[in-house]
Coordinates of C-alpha atoms and ligand atoms in Angstrom, one line a residue:
M1 CA -46.0 -73.4 206.7
K2 CA -49.3 -73.0 204.9
K3 CA -49.1 -71.2 201.6
P4 CA -51.2 -68.0 201.6
K5 CA -54.1 -67.9 199.1
I6 CA -54.2 -64.8 196.9
V7 CA -57.4 -64.3 195.0
I8 CA -57.6 -61.7 192.2
L9 CA -61.0 -60.6 191.0
G10 CA -61.2 -59.3 187.4
A11 CA -58.8 -59.8 184.5
G12 CA -58.7 -56.2 183.1
Y13 CA -55.7 -54.0 183.2
G14 CA -55.4 -54.1 187.0
G15 CA -56.0 -57.8 187.5
M16 CA -53.9 -59.0 184.5
I17 CA -50.8 -57.0 185.5
T18 CA -51.2 -58.0 189.2
A19 CA -51.4 -61.7 188.2
S20 CA -48.5 -61.4 185.7
R21 CA -46.2 -59.6 188.2
L22 CA -47.0 -62.1 191.1
S23 CA -46.4 -65.1 188.9
K24 CA -42.9 -63.7 188.1
E25 CA -42.0 -62.4 191.5
L26 CA -43.3 -65.2 193.8
G27 CA -41.9 -68.7 193.8
Y28 CA -44.2 -71.8 193.4
N29 CA -44.1 -72.4 197.1
E30 CA -44.7 -68.9 198.3
A31 CA -48.4 -68.5 197.5
D32 CA -51.5 -70.0 195.7
I33 CA -52.6 -67.4 193.2
T34 CA -56.2 -67.6 191.7
L35 CA -57.6 -65.2 189.1
V36 CA -61.3 -65.0 188.5
N37 CA -62.9 -63.4 185.5
K38 CA -66.3 -63.7 183.8
H39 CA -64.7 -64.5 180.4
D40 CA -61.8 -66.7 179.5
Y41 CA -60.4 -63.8 177.6
H42 CA -58.9 -60.4 178.6
Y43 CA -59.9 -57.4 176.5
Q44 CA -58.5 -54.0 175.9
T45 CA -61.2 -51.7 177.2
T46 CA -59.2 -48.7 175.9
W47 CA -59.7 -49.9 172.3
L48 CA -63.5 -50.6 172.5
H49 CA -64.6 -47.4 170.7
E50 CA -63.1 -48.9 167.6
P51 CA -65.0 -52.2 167.3
A52 CA -68.1 -50.4 168.6
A53 CA -68.0 -48.1 165.6
G54 CA -67.0 -50.9 163.3
T55 CA -63.5 -49.7 162.4
M56 CA -61.8 -52.7 164.1
D57 CA -62.5 -56.3 164.3
P58 CA -63.6 -57.0 167.9
E59 CA -61.3 -60.1 167.9
K60 CA -58.3 -57.8 167.8
T61 CA -59.2 -56.3 171.2
R62 CA -59.2 -59.6 173.1
M63 CA -56.9 -62.4 173.9
K64 CA -57.2 -65.7 175.7
I65 CA -56.0 -65.4 179.2
S66 CA -54.3 -68.8 178.9
E67 CA -52.2 -67.4 176.1
V68 CA -50.8 -64.5 178.0
L69 CA -50.5 -65.6 181.6
N70 CA -48.4 -68.5 183.0
L71 CA -51.2 -70.8 184.1
S72 CA -48.8 -73.2 185.7
K73 CA -48.4 -70.5 188.4
I74 CA -51.9 -69.0 188.3
H75 CA -55.1 -70.9 188.8
F76 CA -57.6 -69.3 186.5
I77 CA -61.4 -69.6 187.1
K78 CA -63.9 -68.5 184.5
D79 CA -66.9 -67.5 186.6
V80 CA -68.9 -64.5 187.7
V81 CA -68.3 -62.9 191.1
V82 CA -71.6 -62.3 192.8
D83 CA -70.5 -61.3 196.3
I84 CA -67.6 -60.6 198.5
K85 CA -68.0 -61.7 202.1
K86 CA -65.1 -59.8 203.6
D87 CA -65.8 -60.8 207.2
E88 CA -65.7 -64.5 206.3
K89 CA -62.8 -64.0 203.8
K90 CA -64.9 -65.6 201.1
V91 CA -65.8 -64.8 197.6
I92 CA -69.1 -66.1 196.2
L93 CA -69.1 -67.0 192.5
E94 CA -72.0 -68.1 190.4
N95 CA -70.8 -71.7 190.5
S96 CA -68.6 -72.0 193.6
E97 CA -67.0 -70.2 196.6
L98 CA -63.4 -69.3 197.2
D99 CA -61.5 -68.6 200.5
Y100 CA -58.7 -66.2 200.5
D101 CA -56.0 -64.8 202.8
Y102 CA -55.4 -61.8 200.5
L103 CA -57.9 -60.4 198.0
V104 CA -57.4 -58.1 195.1
V105 CA -60.5 -56.4 193.8
A106 CA -60.0 -55.3 190.2
L107 CA -63.5 -55.6 188.8
G108 CA -63.6 -52.3 186.8
S109 CA -66.4 -49.9 186.3
E110 CA -70.1 -49.6 185.3
P111 CA -71.8 -46.8 183.4
E112 CA -72.8 -43.8 185.4
T113 CA -76.2 -42.4 184.5
F114 CA -76.5 -39.7 187.2
G115 CA -80.1 -40.8 187.6
V116 CA -81.1 -40.0 184.0
P117 CA -84.0 -42.3 183.3
G118 CA -84.2 -44.7 180.3
V119 CA -80.4 -45.2 179.8
F120 CA -80.4 -48.9 180.4
E121 CA -83.6 -49.5 178.5
H122 CA -82.9 -47.4 175.4
A123 CA -79.2 -46.5 175.1
F124 CA -76.1 -48.6 174.4
S125 CA -73.9 -48.3 177.6
K126 CA -71.8 -51.4 177.8
W127 CA -68.1 -50.8 177.0
T128 CA -67.3 -54.5 176.7
V129 CA -66.5 -56.8 173.8
N130 CA -70.2 -57.9 173.7
G131 CA -71.4 -54.4 174.1
A132 CA -69.2 -53.2 171.2
R133 CA -70.4 -55.9 168.9
Q134 CA -74.0 -55.0 169.7
V135 CA -73.5 -51.3 168.9
R136 CA -71.6 -52.1 165.6
D137 CA -74.3 -54.5 164.5
H138 CA -77.1 -52.1 165.4
I139 CA -75.5 -49.2 163.5
E140 CA -75.1 -51.4 160.4
Y141 CA -78.7 -52.6 160.7
M142 CA -79.9 -48.9 160.8
F143 CA -78.2 -48.3 157.5
S144 CA -79.5 -51.6 156.1
I145 CA -83.2 -50.9 156.8
Y146 CA -83.3 -47.3 155.8
N147 CA -83.9 -47.9 152.1
N148 CA -86.2 -50.9 152.9
E149 CA -88.9 -48.9 154.7
D150 CA -91.7 -47.1 152.7
E151 CA -91.4 -44.0 154.8
K152 CA -87.8 -42.8 155.0
R153 CA -87.4 -42.2 158.8
N154 CA -84.5 -39.7 159.6
E155 CA -84.2 -41.2 163.1
L156 CA -82.8 -44.4 161.6
L157 CA -79.8 -42.4 160.5
T158 CA -79.5 -40.2 163.6
F159 CA -76.7 -41.1 166.0
V160 CA -76.5 -39.5 169.4
V161 CA -73.5 -39.8 171.7
A162 CA -74.2 -38.8 175.3
G163 CA -71.2 -37.1 176.9
A164 CA -68.2 -35.4 175.2
G165 CA -65.7 -37.0 177.6
F166 CA -62.8 -39.0 176.1
T167 CA -65.0 -42.1 175.5
G168 CA -67.7 -40.1 173.6
I169 CA -65.1 -38.2 171.6
E170 CA -63.1 -41.3 170.7
F171 CA -66.3 -43.1 169.6
I172 CA -67.6 -40.3 167.4
G173 CA -64.1 -40.0 165.9
E174 CA -64.4 -43.6 164.7
L175 CA -68.0 -43.4 163.7
S176 CA -67.5 -40.2 161.7
E177 CA -64.7 -41.9 159.8
R178 CA -66.8 -44.9 159.0
V179 CA -70.0 -43.1 157.9
P180 CA -68.9 -42.4 154.3
E181 CA -68.1 -46.1 153.9
L182 CA -71.5 -47.1 155.3
C183 CA -73.3 -44.6 153.1
A184 CA -71.5 -46.1 150.0
A185 CA -72.2 -49.6 151.1
Y186 CA -76.0 -49.1 151.7
D187 CA -76.7 -46.4 149.1
V188 CA -77.6 -43.8 151.6
P189 CA -77.1 -40.1 150.8
R190 CA -74.4 -38.7 153.1
E191 CA -76.4 -35.7 154.0
K192 CA -79.2 -37.9 155.5
V193 CA -76.8 -39.0 158.4
K194 CA -76.9 -36.9 161.5
M195 CA -74.3 -37.3 164.3
Y196 CA -74.7 -35.4 167.6
V197 CA -72.5 -35.2 170.6
I198 CA -74.4 -33.9 173.6
E199 CA -72.4 -32.5 176.6
A200 CA -73.7 -31.2 179.9
A201 CA -70.6 -29.1 180.8
P202 CA -69.7 -25.8 179.1
T203 CA -67.1 -27.5 176.9
A204 CA -66.2 -30.8 175.3
L205 CA -63.5 -32.7 177.2
P206 CA -63.9 -30.6 180.3
G207 CA -60.6 -29.9 182.0
F208 CA -58.5 -30.8 178.9
D209 CA -56.3 -28.3 177.0
P210 CA -58.6 -25.8 175.3
E211 CA -56.5 -25.6 172.1
L212 CA -56.6 -29.4 171.7
V213 CA -60.3 -29.5 172.4
E214 CA -60.8 -26.9 169.7
Y215 CA -58.7 -28.9 167.3
A216 CA -60.8 -32.0 168.0
M217 CA -64.1 -30.2 167.7
N218 CA -63.2 -28.5 164.4
L219 CA -62.0 -31.8 162.9
L220 CA -65.1 -33.7 164.0
E221 CA -67.4 -30.9 162.8
S222 CA -65.7 -31.0 159.4
R223 CA -66.8 -34.7 159.3
G224 CA -70.4 -33.7 160.0
V225 CA -70.6 -34.0 163.8
E226 CA -72.8 -31.5 165.6
F227 CA -72.0 -30.6 169.2
K228 CA -74.6 -29.5 171.7
I229 CA -72.7 -28.1 174.6
S230 CA -74.0 -27.0 178.0
C231 CA -77.0 -29.2 177.2
P232 CA -77.6 -32.1 179.7
I233 CA -79.7 -35.0 178.6
K234 CA -82.5 -35.4 181.0
E235 CA -84.1 -38.6 179.7
V236 CA -83.5 -41.3 177.1
T237 CA -86.8 -42.6 175.6
E238 CA -87.5 -45.2 172.9
H239 CA -87.6 -42.4 170.4
G240 CA -84.4 -40.6 171.3
V241 CA -83.2 -38.1 173.9
L242 CA -85.0 -35.3 175.8
L243 CA -82.7 -32.4 176.6
A244 CA -82.8 -30.1 179.6
D245 CA -83.5 -27.1 177.3
G246 CA -86.8 -28.8 176.4
N247 CA -85.8 -30.0 172.9
E248 CA -85.9 -33.6 171.7
I249 CA -83.6 -35.3 169.3
K250 CA -85.3 -38.3 167.6
A251 CA -82.8 -41.1 167.2
E252 CA -82.8 -44.9 167.0
T253 CA -79.2 -45.0 168.3
V254 CA -78.1 -43.4 171.5
V255 CA -74.6 -44.3 172.8
W256 CA -74.1 -43.6 176.5
A257 CA -70.7 -42.2 177.6
T258 CA -71.3 -39.9 180.5
G259 CA -68.7 -41.4 182.8
V260 CA -68.3 -44.4 185.1
R261 CA -68.8 -45.5 188.6
G262 CA -67.1 -48.5 190.4
N263 CA -68.4 -52.0 190.1
A264 CA -71.7 -52.5 192.0
L265 CA -70.1 -55.4 194.0
I266 CA -68.2 -52.8 196.0
E267 CA -71.4 -51.3 197.3
K268 CA -73.0 -54.8 197.8
A269 CA -70.0 -56.0 199.8
G270 CA -70.4 -53.1 202.2
F271 CA -67.1 -51.2 201.6
E272 CA -67.3 -47.5 202.4
N273 CA -67.4 -46.0 198.9
M274 CA -68.2 -43.0 196.7
R275 CA -70.1 -44.1 193.6
G276 CA -68.8 -47.6 193.9
R277 CA -65.2 -46.5 194.4
V278 CA -63.2 -47.0 197.6
K279 CA -60.9 -44.3 198.8
V280 CA -58.0 -46.7 199.4
D281 CA -55.2 -46.3 201.9
P282 CA -51.8 -45.2 200.5
D283 CA -50.6 -48.7 200.0
L284 CA -53.9 -49.5 198.1
R285 CA -55.6 -51.5 200.8
A286 CA -59.2 -50.9 201.7
P287 CA -59.5 -48.9 205.0
G288 CA -60.0 -51.3 207.9
H289 CA -59.2 -54.4 205.7
D290 CA -55.5 -55.3 205.9
N291 CA -55.9 -58.2 203.6
I292 CA -57.9 -56.5 200.8
F293 CA -56.4 -54.5 198.0
I294 CA -58.7 -52.5 195.7
I295 CA -57.2 -51.2 192.4
G296 CA -58.3 -49.8 189.0
D297 CA -61.7 -48.2 188.4
C298 CA -62.9 -49.5 191.8
A299 CA -60.3 -47.5 193.6
L300 CA -60.4 -43.8 194.4
I301 CA -57.2 -41.8 194.7
I302 CA -57.1 -38.1 195.4
N303 CA -54.9 -35.8 193.5
E304 CA -53.6 -33.7 196.4
E305 CA -52.6 -30.8 194.1
I306 CA -56.2 -30.1 193.2
N307 CA -57.9 -32.0 195.9
R308 CA -60.0 -34.0 193.4
P309 CA -60.0 -37.7 192.5
Y310 CA -57.8 -38.8 189.6
P311 CA -60.0 -39.8 186.6
P312 CA -60.0 -43.6 186.5
T313 CA -57.8 -44.8 183.7
A314 CA -55.9 -47.8 182.5
Q315 CA -52.7 -45.9 183.0
I316 CA -53.4 -45.7 186.7
A317 CA -54.8 -49.2 187.0
M318 CA -51.6 -50.7 185.6
Q319 CA -49.4 -48.6 187.9
Q320 CA -51.5 -49.6 190.8
A321 CA -51.3 -53.3 189.8
A322 CA -47.5 -53.2 189.9
V323 CA -47.5 -51.6 193.4
C324 CA -50.2 -54.0 194.6
A325 CA -48.2 -57.0 193.5
S326 CA -45.1 -55.7 195.2
N327 CA -47.1 -55.0 198.4
L328 CA -48.5 -58.5 198.4
K329 CA -45.0 -59.9 198.1
A330 CA -43.9 -57.6 201.0
L331 CA -46.8 -58.8 203.2
I332 CA -45.9 -62.4 202.5
H333 CA -42.3 -61.7 203.4
N334 CA -43.2 -59.7 206.5
A335 CA -41.7 -56.6 204.9
P336 CA -43.2 -53.1 204.9
T337 CA -45.6 -52.1 202.1
K338 CA -45.0 -49.0 199.9
G339 CA -47.3 -46.1 199.0
F340 CA -48.8 -45.5 195.6
K341 CA -48.5 -42.2 193.7
P342 CA -49.7 -42.0 190.1
E343 CA -47.2 -40.9 187.5
I344 CA -49.3 -39.4 184.8
K345 CA -47.2 -39.5 181.7
G346 CA -49.9 -37.9 179.6
T347 CA -53.3 -38.4 177.9
V348 CA -53.8 -39.1 174.2
A349 CA -57.2 -39.6 172.5
S350 CA -57.8 -40.9 169.1
L351 CA -60.1 -39.1 166.7
G352 CA -60.5 -41.8 164.0
G353 CA -58.4 -42.4 160.9
K354 CA -54.9 -41.0 161.5
E355 CA -56.0 -38.3 163.8
A356 CA -55.6 -37.8 167.5
I357 CA -54.8 -35.2 170.2
G358 CA -52.8 -35.5 173.3
I359 CA -50.4 -34.2 175.9
V360 CA -47.4 -36.4 176.6
F361 CA -44.7 -35.3 179.1
D362 CA -46.2 -31.8 178.9
R363 CA -45.9 -31.6 175.1
K364 CA -49.0 -31.0 173.0
L365 CA -49.5 -33.3 170.1
Y366 CA -52.0 -33.1 167.2
G367 CA -52.8 -35.1 164.1
S368 CA -50.5 -37.8 162.9
S369 CA -47.9 -37.4 165.6
A370 CA -50.5 -37.8 168.3
N371 CA -51.9 -40.8 166.3
F372 CA -48.4 -42.3 166.3
M373 CA -48.1 -41.8 170.0
K374 CA -51.5 -43.3 170.7
K375 CA -50.7 -46.5 168.8
M376 CA -47.3 -46.8 170.5
I377 CA -49.0 -46.5 173.9
D378 CA -51.4 -49.3 172.9
N379 CA -48.5 -51.4 171.7
R380 CA -46.5 -50.8 174.9
Y381 CA -49.3 -52.3 177.0
L382 CA -49.3 -55.4 174.8
Y383 CA -45.5 -55.6 175.2
M384 CA -45.8 -55.4 179.0
L385 CA -48.3 -58.2 179.0
G386 CA -47.0 -60.6 176.4
G387 CA -43.7 -59.3 175.0
T388 CA -42.9 -59.0 171.3
P389 CA -45.1 -62.0 170.2
L390 CA -48.3 -60.3 171.5
V391 CA -47.3 -57.0 169.9
L392 CA -46.8 -58.9 166.6
K393 CA -50.1 -60.7 166.9
K394 CA -52.4 -57.9 168.2
G395 CA -50.4 -54.7 167.9
K396 CA -51.3 -51.6 165.8
N397 CA -49.3 -50.2 163.0
P398 CA -48.3 -46.7 164.3
L399 CA -47.9 -45.2 160.8
Ligands
FAD1 P1 -61.2 -53.3 183.4 O1 -60.1 -53.2 182.5 O2 -62.6 -52.8 182.9 O3 -61.4 -54.9 183.8 C1 -62.4 -55.4 184.7 C2 -62.5 -56.9 184.5 O4 -63.4 -57.4 185.4 C3 -63.1 -57.2 183.1 O5 -62.3 -58.3 182.5 C4 -64.5 -57.7 183.4 O6 -65.0 -58.7 182.5 C5 -64.3 -58.3 184.8 N1 -65.5 -58.4 185.6 C6 -66.3 -57.4 185.9 N2 -67.3 -57.8 186.7 C7 -67.1 -59.1 186.9 C8 -67.7 -60.1 187.8 N3 -68.8 -59.8 188.4 N4 -67.2 -61.3 187.8 C9 -66.1 -61.6 187.1 N5 -65.4 -60.7 186.3 C10 -65.9 -59.5 186.3 N6 -57.8 -45.3 180.0 C11 -56.5 -44.9 179.6 O7 -55.6 -44.8 180.5 N7 -56.2 -44.6 178.3 C12 -57.1 -44.7 177.3 O8 -56.8 -44.5 176.2 C13 -58.4 -45.1 177.6 N8 -59.3 -45.3 176.7 C14 -60.6 -45.8 177.0 C15 -61.5 -46.0 175.9 C16 -62.7 -46.5 176.2 C17 -63.7 -46.7 175.1 C18 -63.1 -46.7 177.5 C19 -64.5 -47.3 177.8 C20 -62.2 -46.5 178.6 C21 -60.9 -46.1 178.3 N9 -60.0 -45.9 179.3 C22 -58.7 -45.4 179.0 C23 -60.3 -46.2 180.7 C24 -59.8 -47.6 181.1 O9 -60.3 -48.5 180.1 C25 -60.2 -48.1 182.5 O10 -59.8 -47.1 183.4 C26 -59.5 -49.4 182.8 O11 -60.0 -50.4 181.9 C27 -59.7 -49.8 184.2 O12 -59.0 -51.0 184.4 P2 -59.6 -52.1 185.5 O13 -58.6 -53.2 185.6 O14 -60.0 -51.4 186.7 O15 -61.0 -52.6 184.8
NAD2 P1 -65.9 -38.7 181.6 O1 -66.4 -38.6 183.0 O2 -64.5 -38.4 181.3 O3 -66.8 -37.8 180.6 C1 -68.3 -37.9 180.7 C2 -68.9 -36.6 180.1 O4 -70.3 -36.8 180.1 C3 -68.5 -35.4 181.0 O5 -68.0 -34.4 180.1 C4 -69.9 -35.0 181.5 O6 -70.0 -33.6 181.7 C5 -70.8 -35.5 180.5 N1 -72.2 -35.8 181.0 C6 -72.5 -36.3 182.2 N2 -73.9 -36.4 182.4 C7 -74.4 -35.9 181.2 C8 -75.7 -35.8 180.7 N3 -76.8 -36.1 181.4 N4 -75.9 -35.3 179.5 C9 -74.8 -34.9 178.7 N5 -73.5 -35.0 179.1 C10 -73.3 -35.5 180.4 O7 -66.3 -40.2 181.2 P2 -65.8 -41.1 180.0 O8 -65.5 -40.3 178.8 O9 -66.8 -42.2 180.0 O10 -64.4 -41.7 180.5 C11 -64.4 -42.6 181.6 C12 -62.9 -42.7 182.2 O11 -62.1 -43.3 181.2 C13 -62.4 -41.3 182.4 O12 -61.5 -41.3 183.5 C14 -61.5 -41.0 181.2 O13 -60.4 -40.2 181.4 C15 -61.1 -42.4 180.8 N6 -60.9 -42.5 179.3 C16 -59.6 -42.1 178.9 C17 -59.4 -42.1 177.5 C18 -58.1 -41.7 177.0 O14 -57.2 -41.4 177.8 N7 -57.9 -41.7 175.7 C19 -60.4 -42.5 176.6 C20 -61.7 -42.9 177.1 C21 -61.9 -42.9 178.5

């Protein structure tokens, strides 16, 4: 019998765990598994606020795919997906085409602008390894030119973060920790540096525990961060941001973190979607497409208790990947597929240094205990992917 061809698009949390599980659960003769990714490395999206602020070497966030997956069982192709022709069961890559019997779409997200003009032209919005390196280098460049210009321009040392969601808060946590070091290195008076977090909703971290939000805001304010709450940004310009209240903040650095939408290829391929995310069937298949699974940030799952979508997270992407792999195996064995239900174990956000906040198994955590938990969560993922060797190579010291 002909071996079915499984093609997995994207080597993020969803794609890597799907590939890893399939390579362990299926025999050599049961399927041909192909993984496609635009880089030959996998990166930890959840760590990117650290290299972006310059508090971590970007190398630490990434690993060669060949070093963590069994490539004797998975055919890896480094290429960019440009289209999915679902009626022809074909994927178009920049350099070739692939046929599939089963497809897993795990292409992650793109920045959401909600139509605010100027974001892509004037703000940093790429949460990728290359994007993080660019933000880090730009920040350092701002410090380096400040004392070299005849006129001391405050906007060189003004840093705006758009959105006080978890990405914005984690990034400013790292940056506010690093600023004293940058001031010392570039002979810049600390009081010249301004850091703003601008949030449209009536609170930072909307929907999160108010006591933990207050803890985070107090801590960040003590490091010099200024919050502007209930204050949507209406435009990003080459000079900074224009706010809905009519004010302008002049800044040479605007970091965009106002949320995400699914990969644009979802819309291009013609899947029914909401902001690039497909409301998948209970077993994670795209409605009307029995051979296509959609997982991670491209998938939309409704939390029935509140009738709202679950926020897209790595936690959910990994859980979906395990179910997706098991359902692919079931289809190959003509067995029934199973439904997916997220098991939310908690949420922990780092605040820079040894600080963090979180709720884990309904317990609130602050400061060093939350920081310990955050690093253990990061290490747990490495363990799932590459066992103890990967934790030893790339893991974080939780203390
Ligand atoms: P990703 O992990 O983004 O992977 C997508 C992959 O597809 C990438 O390798 C990409 O290169 C590849 N790709 C994209 N387009 C193409 C193409 N056209 N061709 C080929 N390859 C392509 N979630 C948590 O649960 N906990 C956290 O602590 C947390 N922290 C975060 C911190 C930050 C700074 C950010 C930005 C996000 C954080 N998240 C966190 C959210 C989490 O990172 C995402 O939900 C998760 O990465 C989604 O996994 P994914 O597999 O769908 O996509
Ligand atoms: P988000 O949607 O969680 O937060 C974006 C914030 O930007 C919101 O508070 C929103 O009100 C605000 N906003 C939107 N438009 C704005 C505007 N024009 N001006 C000012 N503010 C505006 O998005 P995110 O923080 O990018 O996170 C993306 C996903 O990744 C989420 O699902 C999040 O839970 C997850 N994540 C999790 C962690 C963690 O668990 N530690 C860390 C980072 C991200």
